Amino acid sequence: MSSIESGGAAPKHVSVIVVGGGQAGLSVSHFLQQAKIDHLVLEKHSVTHTWRTQRWDTFCLVTPNWQCALPGHPYEGADPHGFMKKDEIIAYLDGFIAKVNAPVLEGAAVTRVTRDAGGRYHVKSTRGDFTADQLVVASGGYHTPIVPRMAERLPPGIAQVQSSEYRHADALPPGAVLVVGSGQSGAQIAEDLHLSGRKVHLAVGEAPRCARFHRGRDVVDWLADMRYYDMPVTDHPLREGVRDNTNHYVTGRDGGRDIDLRRFALEGMELFGRLEDFRDGTLRFATNLRKNLDEADDTYNRINASIDGFIAKHGIEAPPAAPYVPLWQPHEERAELDLQASGITSIVWCIGFTPDFGWLDAPVFNGRGYPSHTRGVTAVPGLYFVGLPWLHTWGSGRFSGVARDAQHVVDAISAERASVPESVSIVAA
């Protein structure tokens, strides 16, 4: 990994400390090395830990392999339009780790960061205290799993896991499973359980969906040609509000396909609206299932229609297609489900995460705990963020766009350092 992990001592002061050793932190390290700026990456667990320990066994990418474009490490496999499985993703990341050879200190959970009157950052961690002239937060925005308080009232015999803890159907007790949430993880976990033969009850939320393929190509390919993935957050119709959006559900499993919850219902999956409460042995749901399914399909058709418009505008030859027509409709909205009578023995919570930057003492956070920044650059001198959803574009939190963001932040770091008198600037030779 690095000299630090092979017996060397971590320097107590560096020019830049990077918090987080995932793809974002390692990308920052790549560009800092190119800029010859000394730095230290502090990683709470091990590098790229999340990909190794918080994904289910059949996990695969939902974007095609060609979008894997970490700095200096593009996808070079034989299937650019396929979708890497978990082991292949880890192998891809291992190649990136070896190329970057970042100065990483693993097992170093950052517990407190302050900035003194002179502008120096003081970083406390479980593996020592450090100082730096500049700080890059690359720990992502998905920290604390969201589990509602009603979970505390469920019978102790009900197994409860969060999406990051789910591995496979056989790891859960025999019996039916309730999956709460239909975003990208919830829809795919529900599918995984369904294909394994388990009886699945799915509480459907407001997540949108999109087609896997449309008019002969992957929808991602069309959207790339339409420059959607180059759109900065400032040009998006929702502006910064897009950062709160739930990801569209689709899958790369078995070569890629749509996830159609209506088809699952025809095959025996029980669909409900949003889970609202549990009391007196009964699960209670909002009667918004039809609305949620219809709105997800509206998004699906709207994306396809935008592709149709692009095809027509540019005179592109492509196979014809028709709008999606619902395969199934809920004839009644079930608002209650008796937990014991349903045979449910497990619940998988898939309703997302909240950010937790409580360790960072800096006046940059809004009321929801999200940092204010412009393309990762904050109003506090020397403080930067990388790897957040829609930091700059759709790809900011993904393999496809993190390189561009990391390069921009390191350029800002270099410019800031150049503006500091040489007598107080600490730059590696």
PDB file of N, CA, C and O in Angstrom, residues 310-381:
ATOM      1  N   PHE A 310     -33.881  13.661 -29.237  1.00  0.00           N
ATOM      2  CA  PHE A 310     -32.487  13.771 -29.668  1.00  0.00           C
ATOM      3  C   PHE A 310     -32.272  13.016 -30.973  1.00  0.00           C
ATOM      4  O   PHE A 310     -31.606  13.512 -31.896  1.00  0.00           O
ATOM      5  N   ILE A 311     -32.845  11.816 -31.051  1.00  0.00           N
ATOM      6  CA  ILE A 311     -32.714  10.998 -32.255  1.00  0.00           C
ATOM      7  C   ILE A 311     -33.334  11.730 -33.457  1.00  0.00           C
ATOM      8  O   ILE A 311     -32.738  11.794 -34.541  1.00  0.00           O
ATOM      9  N   ALA A 312     -34.529  12.292 -33.253  1.00  0.00           N
ATOM     10  CA  ALA A 312     -35.206  13.000 -34.342  1.00  0.00           C
ATOM     11  C   ALA A 312     -34.433  14.249 -34.766  1.00  0.00           C
ATOM     12  O   ALA A 312     -34.274  14.523 -35.965  1.00  0.00           O
ATOM     13  N   LYS A 313     -33.940  14.993 -33.794  1.00  0.00           N
ATOM     14  CA  LYS A 313     -33.226  16.240 -34.092  1.00  0.00           C
ATOM     15  C   LYS A 313     -31.991  15.989 -34.936  1.00  0.00           C
ATOM     16  O   LYS A 313     -31.666  16.774 -35.842  1.00  0.00           O
ATOM     17  N   HIS A 314     -31.295  14.883 -34.648  1.00  0.00           N
ATOM     18  CA  HIS A 314     -30.025  14.624 -35.338  1.00  0.00           C
ATOM     19  C   HIS A 314     -30.159  13.601 -36.467  1.00  0.00           C
ATOM     20  O   HIS A 314     -29.153  13.217 -37.067  1.00  0.00           O
ATOM     21  N   GLY A 315     -31.376  13.204 -36.759  1.00  0.00           N
ATOM     22  CA  GLY A 315     -31.586  12.284 -37.866  1.00  0.00           C
ATOM     23  C   GLY A 315     -30.884  10.947 -37.696  1.00  0.00           C
ATOM     24  O   GLY A 315     -30.375  10.371 -38.670  1.00  0.00           O
ATOM     25  N   ILE A 316     -30.864  10.451 -36.487  1.00  0.00           N
ATOM     26  CA  ILE A 316     -30.167   9.198 -36.187  1.00  0.00           C
ATOM     27  C   ILE A 316     -31.074   8.015 -36.507  1.00  0.00           C
ATOM     28  O   ILE A 316     -32.257   8.012 -36.165  1.00  0.00           O
ATOM     29  N   GLU A 317     -30.517   7.022 -37.172  1.00  0.00           N
ATOM     30  CA  GLU A 317     -31.278   5.809 -37.433  1.00  0.00           C
ATOM     31  C   GLU A 317     -31.259   4.925 -36.196  1.00  0.00           C
ATOM     32  O   GLU A 317     -30.199   4.605 -35.666  1.00  0.00           O
ATOM     33  N   ALA A 318     -32.435   4.554 -35.706  1.00  0.00           N
ATOM     34  CA  ALA A 318     -32.549   3.725 -34.509  1.00  0.00           C
ATOM     35  C   ALA A 318     -33.856   2.959 -34.580  1.00  0.00           C
ATOM     36  O   ALA A 318     -34.835   3.430 -35.170  1.00  0.00           O
ATOM     37  N   PRO A 319     -33.912   1.767 -33.999  1.00  0.00           N
ATOM     38  CA  PRO A 319     -35.147   0.986 -33.999  1.00  0.00           C
ATOM     39  C   PRO A 319     -36.275   1.773 -33.337  1.00  0.00           C
ATOM     40  O   PRO A 319     -36.041   2.571 -32.431  1.00  0.00           O
ATOM     41  N   PRO A 320     -37.505   1.565 -33.776  1.00  0.00           N
ATOM     42  CA  PRO A 320     -38.636   2.272 -33.149  1.00  0.00           C
ATOM     43  C   PRO A 320     -38.899   1.753 -31.745  1.00  0.00           C
ATOM     44  O   PRO A 320     -38.445   0.680 -31.361  1.00  0.00           O
ATOM     45  N   ALA A 321     -39.634   2.545 -30.982  1.00  0.00           N
ATOM     46  CA  ALA A 321     -40.008   2.136 -29.622  1.00  0.00           C
ATOM     47  C   ALA A 321     -41.321   2.802 -29.266  1.00  0.00           C
ATOM     48  O   ALA A 321     -41.714   3.807 -29.871  1.00  0.00           O
ATOM     49  N   ALA A 322     -42.003   2.234 -28.294  1.00  0.00           N
ATOM     50  CA  ALA A 322     -43.278   2.779 -27.826  1.00  0.00           C
ATOM     51  C   ALA A 322     -43.174   3.067 -26.335  1.00  0.00           C
ATOM     52  O   ALA A 322     -42.348   2.471 -25.630  1.00  0.00           O
ATOM     53  N   PRO A 323     -44.007   3.970 -25.808  1.00  0.00           N
ATOM     54  CA  PRO A 323     -43.989   4.245 -24.365  1.00  0.00           C
ATOM     55  C   PRO A 323     -44.326   2.994 -23.561  1.00  0.00           C
ATOM     56  O   PRO A 323     -45.034   2.100 -24.038  1.00  0.00           O
ATOM     57  N   TYR A 324     -43.837   2.949 -22.359  1.00  0.00           N
ATOM     58  CA  TYR A 324     -44.130   1.831 -21.467  1.00  0.00           C
ATOM     59  C   TYR A 324     -45.607   1.854 -21.090  1.00  0.00           C
ATOM     60  O   TYR A 324     -46.170   2.895 -20.749  1.00  0.00           O
ATOM     61  N   VAL A 325     -46.233   0.672 -21.152  1.00  0.00           N
ATOM     62  CA  VAL A 325     -47.622   0.510 -20.742  1.00  0.00           C
ATOM     63  C   VAL A 325     -47.647  -0.369 -19.497  1.00  0.00           C
ATOM     64  O   VAL A 325     -47.066  -1.461 -19.490  1.00  0.00           O
ATOM     65  N   PRO A 326     -48.273   0.091 -18.418  1.00  0.00           N
ATOM     66  CA  PRO A 326     -48.265  -0.685 -17.170  1.00  0.00           C
ATOM     67  C   PRO A 326     -48.780  -2.109 -17.359  1.00  0.00           C
ATOM     68  O   PRO A 326     -49.807  -2.335 -18.005  1.00  0.00           O
ATOM     69  N   LEU A 327     -48.037  -3.053 -16.773  1.00  0.00           N
ATOM     70  CA  LEU A 327     -48.401  -4.462 -16.851  1.00  0.00           C
ATOM     71  C   LEU A 327     -49.402  -4.862 -15.774  1.00  0.00           C
ATOM     72  O   LEU A 327     -50.070  -5.897 -15.891  1.00  0.00           O
ATOM     73  N   TRP A 328     -49.496  -4.035 -14.732  1.00  0.00           N
ATOM     74  CA  TRP A 328     -50.301  -4.390 -13.559  1.00  0.00           C
ATOM     75  C   TRP A 328     -50.675  -3.121 -12.833  1.00  0.00           C
ATOM     76  O   TRP A 328     -49.913  -2.159 -12.810  1.00  0.00           O
ATOM     77  N   GLN A 329     -51.865  -3.120 -12.256  1.00  0.00           N
ATOM     78  CA  GLN A 329     -52.297  -1.995 -11.444  1.00  0.00           C
ATOM     79  C   GLN A 329     -52.832  -2.520 -10.113  1.00  0.00           C
ATOM     80  O   GLN A 329     -53.487  -3.566 -10.076  1.00  0.00           O
ATOM     81  N   PRO A 330     -52.555  -1.825  -9.024  1.00  0.00           N
ATOM     82  CA  PRO A 330     -53.146  -2.230  -7.737  1.00  0.00           C
ATOM     83  C   PRO A 330     -54.647  -1.940  -7.747  1.00  0.00           C
ATOM     84  O   PRO A 330     -55.065  -0.806  -7.961  1.00  0.00           O
ATOM     85  N   HIS A 331     -55.438  -2.972  -7.563  1.00  0.00           N
ATOM     86  CA  HIS A 331     -56.886  -2.790  -7.583  1.00  0.00           C
ATOM     87  C   HIS A 331     -57.380  -2.162  -6.287  1.00  0.00           C
ATOM     88  O   HIS A 331     -58.441  -1.539  -6.253  1.00  0.00           O
ATOM     89  N   GLU A 332     -56.603  -2.343  -5.226  1.00  0.00           N
ATOM     90  CA  GLU A 332     -56.936  -1.693  -3.963  1.00  0.00           C
ATOM     91  C   GLU A 332     -55.642  -1.375  -3.233  1.00  0.00           C
ATOM     92  O   GLU A 332     -54.628  -2.032  -3.423  1.00  0.00           O
ATOM     93  N   GLU A 333     -55.677  -0.322  -2.443  1.00  0.00           N
ATOM     94  CA  GLU A 333     -54.501   0.100  -1.694  1.00  0.00           C
ATOM     95  C   GLU A 333     -54.581  -0.502  -0.295  1.00  0.00           C
ATOM     96  O   GLU A 333     -55.411  -0.088   0.518  1.00  0.00           O
ATOM     97  N   ARG A 334     -53.738  -1.491  -0.033  1.00  0.00           N
ATOM     98  CA  ARG A 334     -53.740  -2.117   1.290  1.00  0.00           C
ATOM     99  C   ARG A 334     -52.974  -1.225   2.255  1.00  0.00           C
ATOM    100  O   ARG A 334     -51.800  -0.929   2.057  1.00  0.00           O
ATOM    101  N   ALA A 335     -53.649  -0.818   3.305  1.00  0.00           N
ATOM    102  CA  ALA A 335     -53.054   0.108   4.269  1.00  0.00           C
ATOM    103  C   ALA A 335     -52.510  -0.603   5.501  1.00  0.00           C
ATOM    104  O   ALA A 335     -51.778   0.013   6.280  1.00  0.00           O
ATOM    105  N   GLU A 336     -52.854  -1.892   5.682  1.00  0.00           N
ATOM    106  CA  GLU A 336     -52.411  -2.601   6.879  1.00  0.00           C
ATOM    107  C   GLU A 336     -51.965  -4.013   6.521  1.00  0.00           C
ATOM    108  O   GLU A 336     -52.450  -4.614   5.553  1.00  0.00           O
ATOM    109  N   LEU A 337     -51.055  -4.535   7.327  1.00  0.00           N
ATOM    110  CA  LEU A 337     -50.592  -5.913   7.159  1.00  0.00           C
ATOM    111  C   LEU A 337     -50.258  -6.468   8.533  1.00  0.00           C
ATOM    112  O   LEU A 337     -49.425  -5.894   9.260  1.00  0.00           O
ATOM    113  N   ASP A 338     -50.917  -7.551   8.901  1.00  0.00           N
ATOM    114  CA  ASP A 338     -50.636  -8.197  10.179  1.00  0.00           C
ATOM    115  C   ASP A 338     -49.269  -8.876  10.090  1.00  0.00           C
ATOM    116  O   ASP A 338     -49.047  -9.737   9.237  1.00  0.00           O
ATOM    117  N   LEU A 339     -48.355  -8.457  10.947  1.00  0.00           N
ATOM    118  CA  LEU A 339     -46.976  -8.931  10.849  1.00  0.00           C
ATOM    119  C   LEU A 339     -46.891 -10.442  11.029  1.00  0.00           C
ATOM    120  O   LEU A 339     -46.238 -11.143  10.238  1.00  0.00           O
ATOM    121  N   GLN A 340     -47.525 -10.985  12.040  1.00  0.00           N
ATOM    122  CA  GLN A 340     -47.431 -12.416  12.311  1.00  0.00           C
ATOM    123  C   GLN A 340     -48.121 -13.235  11.217  1.00  0.00           C
ATOM    124  O   GLN A 340     -47.559 -14.223  10.727  1.00  0.00           O
ATOM    125  N   ALA A 341     -49.313 -12.823  10.790  1.00  0.00           N
ATOM    126  CA  ALA A 341     -50.050 -13.573   9.771  1.00  0.00           C
ATOM    127  C   ALA A 341     -49.343 -13.553   8.424  1.00  0.00           C
ATOM    128  O   ALA A 341     -49.478 -14.492   7.632  1.00  0.00           O
ATOM    129  N   SER A 342     -48.561 -12.491   8.164  1.00  0.00           N
ATOM    130  CA  SER A 342     -47.865 -12.375   6.876  1.00  0.00           C
ATOM    131  C   SER A 342     -46.700 -13.340   6.753  1.00  0.00           C
ATOM    132  O   SER A 342     -46.218 -13.603   5.647  1.00  0.00           O
ATOM    133  N   GLY A 343     -46.224 -13.857   7.880  1.00  0.00           N
ATOM    134  CA  GLY A 343     -45.059 -14.739   7.851  1.00  0.00           C
ATOM    135  C   GLY A 343     -43.736 -14.018   7.708  1.00  0.00           C
ATOM    136  O   GLY A 343     -42.696 -14.648   7.487  1.00  0.00           O
ATOM    137  N   ILE A 344     -43.759 -12.684   7.865  1.00  0.00           N
ATOM    138  CA  ILE A 344     -42.509 -11.908   7.748  1.00  0.00           C
ATOM    139  C   ILE A 344     -41.607 -12.204   8.939  1.00  0.00           C
ATOM    140  O   ILE A 344     -42.015 -12.088  10.095  1.00  0.00           O
ATOM    141  N   THR A 345     -40.377 -12.602   8.639  1.00  0.00           N
ATOM    142  CA  THR A 345     -39.387 -12.870   9.686  1.00  0.00           C
ATOM    143  C   THR A 345     -38.189 -11.923   9.606  1.00  0.00           C
ATOM    144  O   THR A 345     -37.363 -11.909  10.512  1.00  0.00           O
ATOM    145  N   SER A 346     -38.098 -11.155   8.505  1.00  0.00           N
ATOM    146  CA  SER A 346     -36.960 -10.261   8.311  1.00  0.00           C
ATOM    147  C   SER A 346     -37.416  -8.959   7.679  1.00  0.00           C
ATOM    148  O   SER A 346     -38.366  -8.944   6.879  1.00  0.00           O
ATOM    149  N   ILE A 347     -36.720  -7.891   8.019  1.00  0.00           N
ATOM    150  CA  ILE A 347     -36.945  -6.596   7.385  1.00  0.00           C
ATOM    151  C   ILE A 347     -35.598  -6.056   6.921  1.00  0.00           C
ATOM    152  O   ILE A 347     -34.613  -6.065   7.679  1.00  0.00           O
ATOM    153  N   VAL A 348     -35.550  -5.606   5.672  1.00  0.00           N
ATOM    154  CA  VAL A 348     -34.351  -4.964   5.132  1.00  0.00           C
ATOM    155  C   VAL A 348     -34.693  -3.491   4.925  1.00  0.00           C
ATOM    156  O   VAL A 348     -35.561  -3.144   4.118  1.00  0.00           O
ATOM    157  N   TRP A 349     -34.011  -2.633   5.674  1.00  0.00           N
ATOM    158  CA  TRP A 349     -34.237  -1.193   5.580  1.00  0.00           C
ATOM    159  C   TRP A 349     -33.382  -0.612   4.456  1.00  0.00           C
ATOM    160  O   TRP A 349     -32.149  -0.697   4.497  1.00  0.00           O
ATOM    161  N   CYS A 350     -34.034  -0.023   3.454  1.00  0.00           N
ATOM    162  CA  CYS A 350     -33.332   0.537   2.291  1.00  0.00           C
ATOM    163  C   CYS A 350     -33.821   1.962   2.045  1.00  0.00           C
ATOM    164  O   CYS A 350     -34.282   2.289   0.939  1.00  0.00           O
ATOM    165  N   ILE A 351     -33.742   2.780   3.059  1.00  0.00           N
ATOM    166  CA  ILE A 351     -34.278   4.145   2.947  1.00  0.00           C
ATOM    167  C   ILE A 351     -33.188   5.194   3.063  1.00  0.00           C
ATOM    168  O   ILE A 351     -33.458   6.352   3.357  1.00  0.00           O
ATOM    169  N   GLY A 352     -31.948   4.772   2.795  1.00  0.00           N
ATOM    170  CA  GLY A 352     -30.887   5.744   2.621  1.00  0.00           C
ATOM    171  C   GLY A 352     -30.023   6.003   3.837  1.00  0.00           C
ATOM    172  O   GLY A 352     -30.068   5.280   4.843  1.00  0.00           O
ATOM    173  N   PHE A 353     -29.248   7.070   3.717  1.00  0.00           N
ATOM    174  CA  PHE A 353     -28.259   7.457   4.722  1.00  0.00           C
ATOM    175  C   PHE A 353     -28.330   8.969   4.923  1.00  0.00           C
ATOM    176  O   PHE A 353     -28.805   9.708   4.055  1.00  0.00           O
ATOM    177  N   THR A 354     -27.831   9.415   6.048  1.00  0.00           N
ATOM    178  CA  THR A 354     -27.654  10.837   6.285  1.00  0.00           C
ATOM    179  C   THR A 354     -26.163  11.133   6.437  1.00  0.00           C
ATOM    180  O   THR A 354     -25.395  10.270   6.872  1.00  0.00           O
ATOM    181  N   PRO A 355     -25.739  12.338   6.071  1.00  0.00           N
ATOM    182  CA  PRO A 355     -24.323  12.693   6.254  1.00  0.00           C
ATOM    183  C   PRO A 355     -24.012  12.934   7.719  1.00  0.00           C
ATOM    184  O   PRO A 355     -24.875  13.337   8.499  1.00  0.00           O
ATOM    185  N   ASP A 356     -22.779  12.678   8.099  1.00  0.00           N
ATOM    186  CA  ASP A 356     -22.335  12.941   9.467  1.00  0.00           C
ATOM    187  C   ASP A 356     -20.939  13.540   9.421  1.00  0.00           C
ATOM    188  O   ASP A 356     -19.940  12.837   9.324  1.00  0.00           O
ATOM    189  N   PHE A 357     -20.911  14.860   9.455  1.00  0.00           N
ATOM    190  CA  PHE A 357     -19.638  15.580   9.480  1.00  0.00           C
ATOM    191  C   PHE A 357     -19.446  16.260  10.837  1.00  0.00           C
ATOM    192  O   PHE A 357     -18.800  17.308  10.944  1.00  0.00           O
ATOM    193  N   GLY A 358     -20.003  15.650  11.893  1.00  0.00           N
ATOM    194  CA  GLY A 358     -19.922  16.240  13.217  1.00  0.00           C
ATOM    195  C   GLY A 358     -18.513  16.417  13.728  1.00  0.00           C
ATOM    196  O   GLY A 358     -18.274  17.217  14.633  1.00  0.00           O
ATOM    197  N   TRP A 359     -17.572  15.685  13.149  1.00  0.00           N
ATOM    198  CA  TRP A 359     -16.171  15.773  13.575  1.00  0.00           C
ATOM    199  C   TRP A 359     -15.456  17.002  13.010  1.00  0.00           C
ATOM    200  O   TRP A 359     -14.352  17.342  13.445  1.00  0.00           O
ATOM    201  N   LEU A 360     -16.080  17.675  12.059  1.00  0.00           N
ATOM    202  CA  LEU A 360     -15.438  18.806  11.386  1.00  0.00           C
ATOM    203  C   LEU A 360     -16.005  20.121  11.913  1.00  0.00           C
ATOM    204  O   LEU A 360     -17.185  20.439  11.692  1.00  0.00           O
ATOM    205  N   ASP A 361     -15.178  20.870  12.623  1.00  0.00           N
ATOM    206  CA  ASP A 361     -15.576  22.157  13.196  1.00  0.00           C
ATOM    207  C   ASP A 361     -15.267  23.251  12.182  1.00  0.00           C
ATOM    208  O   ASP A 361     -14.171  23.804  12.149  1.00  0.00           O
ATOM    209  N   ALA A 362     -16.268  23.521  11.329  1.00  0.00           N
ATOM    210  CA  ALA A 362     -16.089  24.542  10.296  1.00  0.00           C
ATOM    211  C   ALA A 362     -17.464  25.110   9.938  1.00  0.00           C
ATOM    212  O   ALA A 362     -18.432  24.360   9.829  1.00  0.00           O
ATOM    213  N   PRO A 363     -17.559  26.414   9.737  1.00  0.00           N
ATOM    214  CA  PRO A 363     -18.860  27.049   9.462  1.00  0.00           C
ATOM    215  C   PRO A 363     -19.262  26.932   8.000  1.00  0.00           C
ATOM    216  O   PRO A 363     -19.440  27.938   7.292  1.00  0.00           O
ATOM    217  N   VAL A 364     -19.435  25.703   7.526  1.00  0.00           N
ATOM    218  CA  VAL A 364     -19.755  25.511   6.110  1.00  0.00           C
ATOM    219  C   VAL A 364     -21.015  24.670   5.904  1.00  0.00           C
ATOM    220  O   VAL A 364     -21.386  24.397   4.758  1.00  0.00           O
ATOM    221  N   PHE A 365     -21.694  24.273   6.988  1.00  0.00           N
ATOM    222  CA  PHE A 365     -22.796  23.335   6.853  1.00  0.00           C
ATOM    223  C   PHE A 365     -24.151  24.029   6.937  1.00  0.00           C
ATOM    224  O   PHE A 365     -24.346  24.965   7.715  1.00  0.00           O
ATOM    225  N   ASN A 366     -25.094  23.511   6.129  1.00  0.00           N
ATOM    226  CA  ASN A 366     -26.449  24.034   6.192  1.00  0.00           C
ATOM    227  C   ASN A 366     -27.237  23.316   7.285  1.00  0.00           C
ATOM    228  O   ASN A 366     -26.688  22.485   8.014  1.00  0.00           O
ATOM    229  N   GLY A 367     -28.523  23.600   7.390  1.00  0.00           N
ATOM    230  CA  GLY A 367     -29.322  23.040   8.465  1.00  0.00           C
ATOM    231  C   GLY A 367     -29.513  21.544   8.377  1.00  0.00           C
ATOM    232  O   GLY A 367     -29.923  20.910   9.355  1.00  0.00           O
ATOM    233  N   ARG A 368     -29.200  20.954   7.235  1.00  0.00           N
ATOM    234  CA  ARG A 368     -29.343  19.514   7.059  1.00  0.00           C
ATOM    235  C   ARG A 368     -27.996  18.805   7.153  1.00  0.00           C
ATOM    236  O   ARG A 368     -27.903  17.624   6.848  1.00  0.00           O
ATOM    237  N   GLY A 369     -26.974  19.546   7.561  1.00  0.00           N
ATOM    238  CA  GLY A 369     -25.666  18.937   7.743  1.00  0.00           C
ATOM    239  C   GLY A 369     -24.886  18.742   6.467  1.00  0.00           C
ATOM    240  O   GLY A 369     -23.880  18.012   6.441  1.00  0.00           O
ATOM    241  N   TYR A 370     -25.315  19.389   5.373  1.00  0.00           N
ATOM    242  CA  TYR A 370     -24.619  19.257   4.094  1.00  0.00           C
ATOM    243  C   TYR A 370     -23.736  20.478   3.876  1.00  0.00           C
ATOM    244  O   TYR A 370     -24.159  21.609   4.129  1.00  0.00           O
ATOM    245  N   PRO A 371     -22.501  20.287   3.409  1.00  0.00           N
ATOM    246  CA  PRO A 371     -21.599  21.427   3.252  1.00  0.00           C
ATOM    247  C   PRO A 371     -21.976  22.325   2.080  1.00  0.00           C
ATOM    248  O   PRO A 371     -22.382  21.858   1.014  1.00  0.00           O
ATOM    249  N   SER A 372     -21.825  23.616   2.288  1.00  0.00           N
ATOM    250  CA  SER A 372     -21.983  24.582   1.199  1.00  0.00           C
ATOM    251  C   SER A 372     -20.641  24.723   0.494  1.00  0.00           C
ATOM    252  O   SER A 372     -19.598  24.877   1.137  1.00  0.00           O
ATOM    253  N   HIS A 373     -20.682  24.653  -0.807  1.00  0.00           N
ATOM    254  CA  HIS A 373     -19.441  24.715  -1.575  1.00  0.00           C
ATOM    255  C   HIS A 373     -19.754  25.067  -3.013  1.00  0.00           C
ATOM    256  O   HIS A 373     -20.907  25.004  -3.462  1.00  0.00           O
ATOM    257  N   THR A 374     -18.758  25.439  -3.755  1.00  0.00           N
ATOM    258  CA  THR A 374     -18.854  25.602  -5.199  1.00  0.00           C
ATOM    259  C   THR A 374     -17.863  24.643  -5.830  1.00  0.00           C
ATOM    260  O   THR A 374     -16.646  24.831  -5.736  1.00  0.00           O
ATOM    261  N   ARG A 375     -18.377  23.595  -6.389  1.00  0.00           N
ATOM    262  CA  ARG A 375     -17.563  22.561  -7.016  1.00  0.00           C
ATOM    263  C   ARG A 375     -16.476  22.040  -6.067  1.00  0.00           C
ATOM    264  O   ARG A 375     -15.334  21.831  -6.431  1.00  0.00           O
ATOM    265  N   GLY A 376     -16.867  21.868  -4.799  1.00  0.00           N
ATOM    266  CA  GLY A 376     -15.970  21.305  -3.808  1.00  0.00           C
ATOM    267  C   GLY A 376     -15.126  22.305  -3.065  1.00  0.00           C
ATOM    268  O   GLY A 376     -14.435  21.952  -2.107  1.00  0.00           O
ATOM    269  N   VAL A 377     -15.160  23.552  -3.474  1.00  0.00           N
ATOM    270  CA  VAL A 377     -14.369  24.602  -2.829  1.00  0.00           C
ATOM    271  C   VAL A 377     -15.283  25.366  -1.872  1.00  0.00           C
ATOM    272  O   VAL A 377     -16.308  25.906  -2.284  1.00  0.00           O
ATOM    273  N   THR A 378     -14.923  25.411  -0.587  1.00  0.00           N
ATOM    274  CA  THR A 378     -15.752  26.091   0.400  1.00  0.00           C
ATOM    275  C   THR A 378     -15.274  27.520   0.619  1.00  0.00           C
ATOM    276  O   THR A 378     -14.223  27.934   0.118  1.00  0.00           O
ATOM    277  N   ALA A 379     -16.064  28.253   1.388  1.00  0.00           N
ATOM    278  CA  ALA A 379     -15.694  29.636   1.713  1.00  0.00           C
ATOM    279  C   ALA A 379     -14.601  29.707   2.761  1.00  0.00           C
ATOM    280  O   ALA A 379     -14.022  30.777   2.979  1.00  0.00           O
ATOM    281  N   VAL A 380     -14.315  28.588   3.437  1.00  0.00           N
ATOM    282  CA  VAL A 380     -13.245  28.555   4.438  1.00  0.00           C
ATOM    283  C   VAL A 380     -11.934  28.252   3.733  1.00  0.00           C
ATOM    284  O   VAL A 380     -11.820  27.216   3.047  1.00  0.00           O
ATOM    285  N   PRO A 381     -10.936  29.087   3.858  1.00  0.00           N
ATOM    286  CA  PRO A 381      -9.665  28.851   3.171  1.00  0.00           C
ATOM    287  C   PRO A 381      -9.085  27.476   3.512  1.00  0.00           C
ATOM    288  O   PRO A 381      -9.056  27.067   4.680  1.00  0.00           O
TER     289      PRO A 381
END
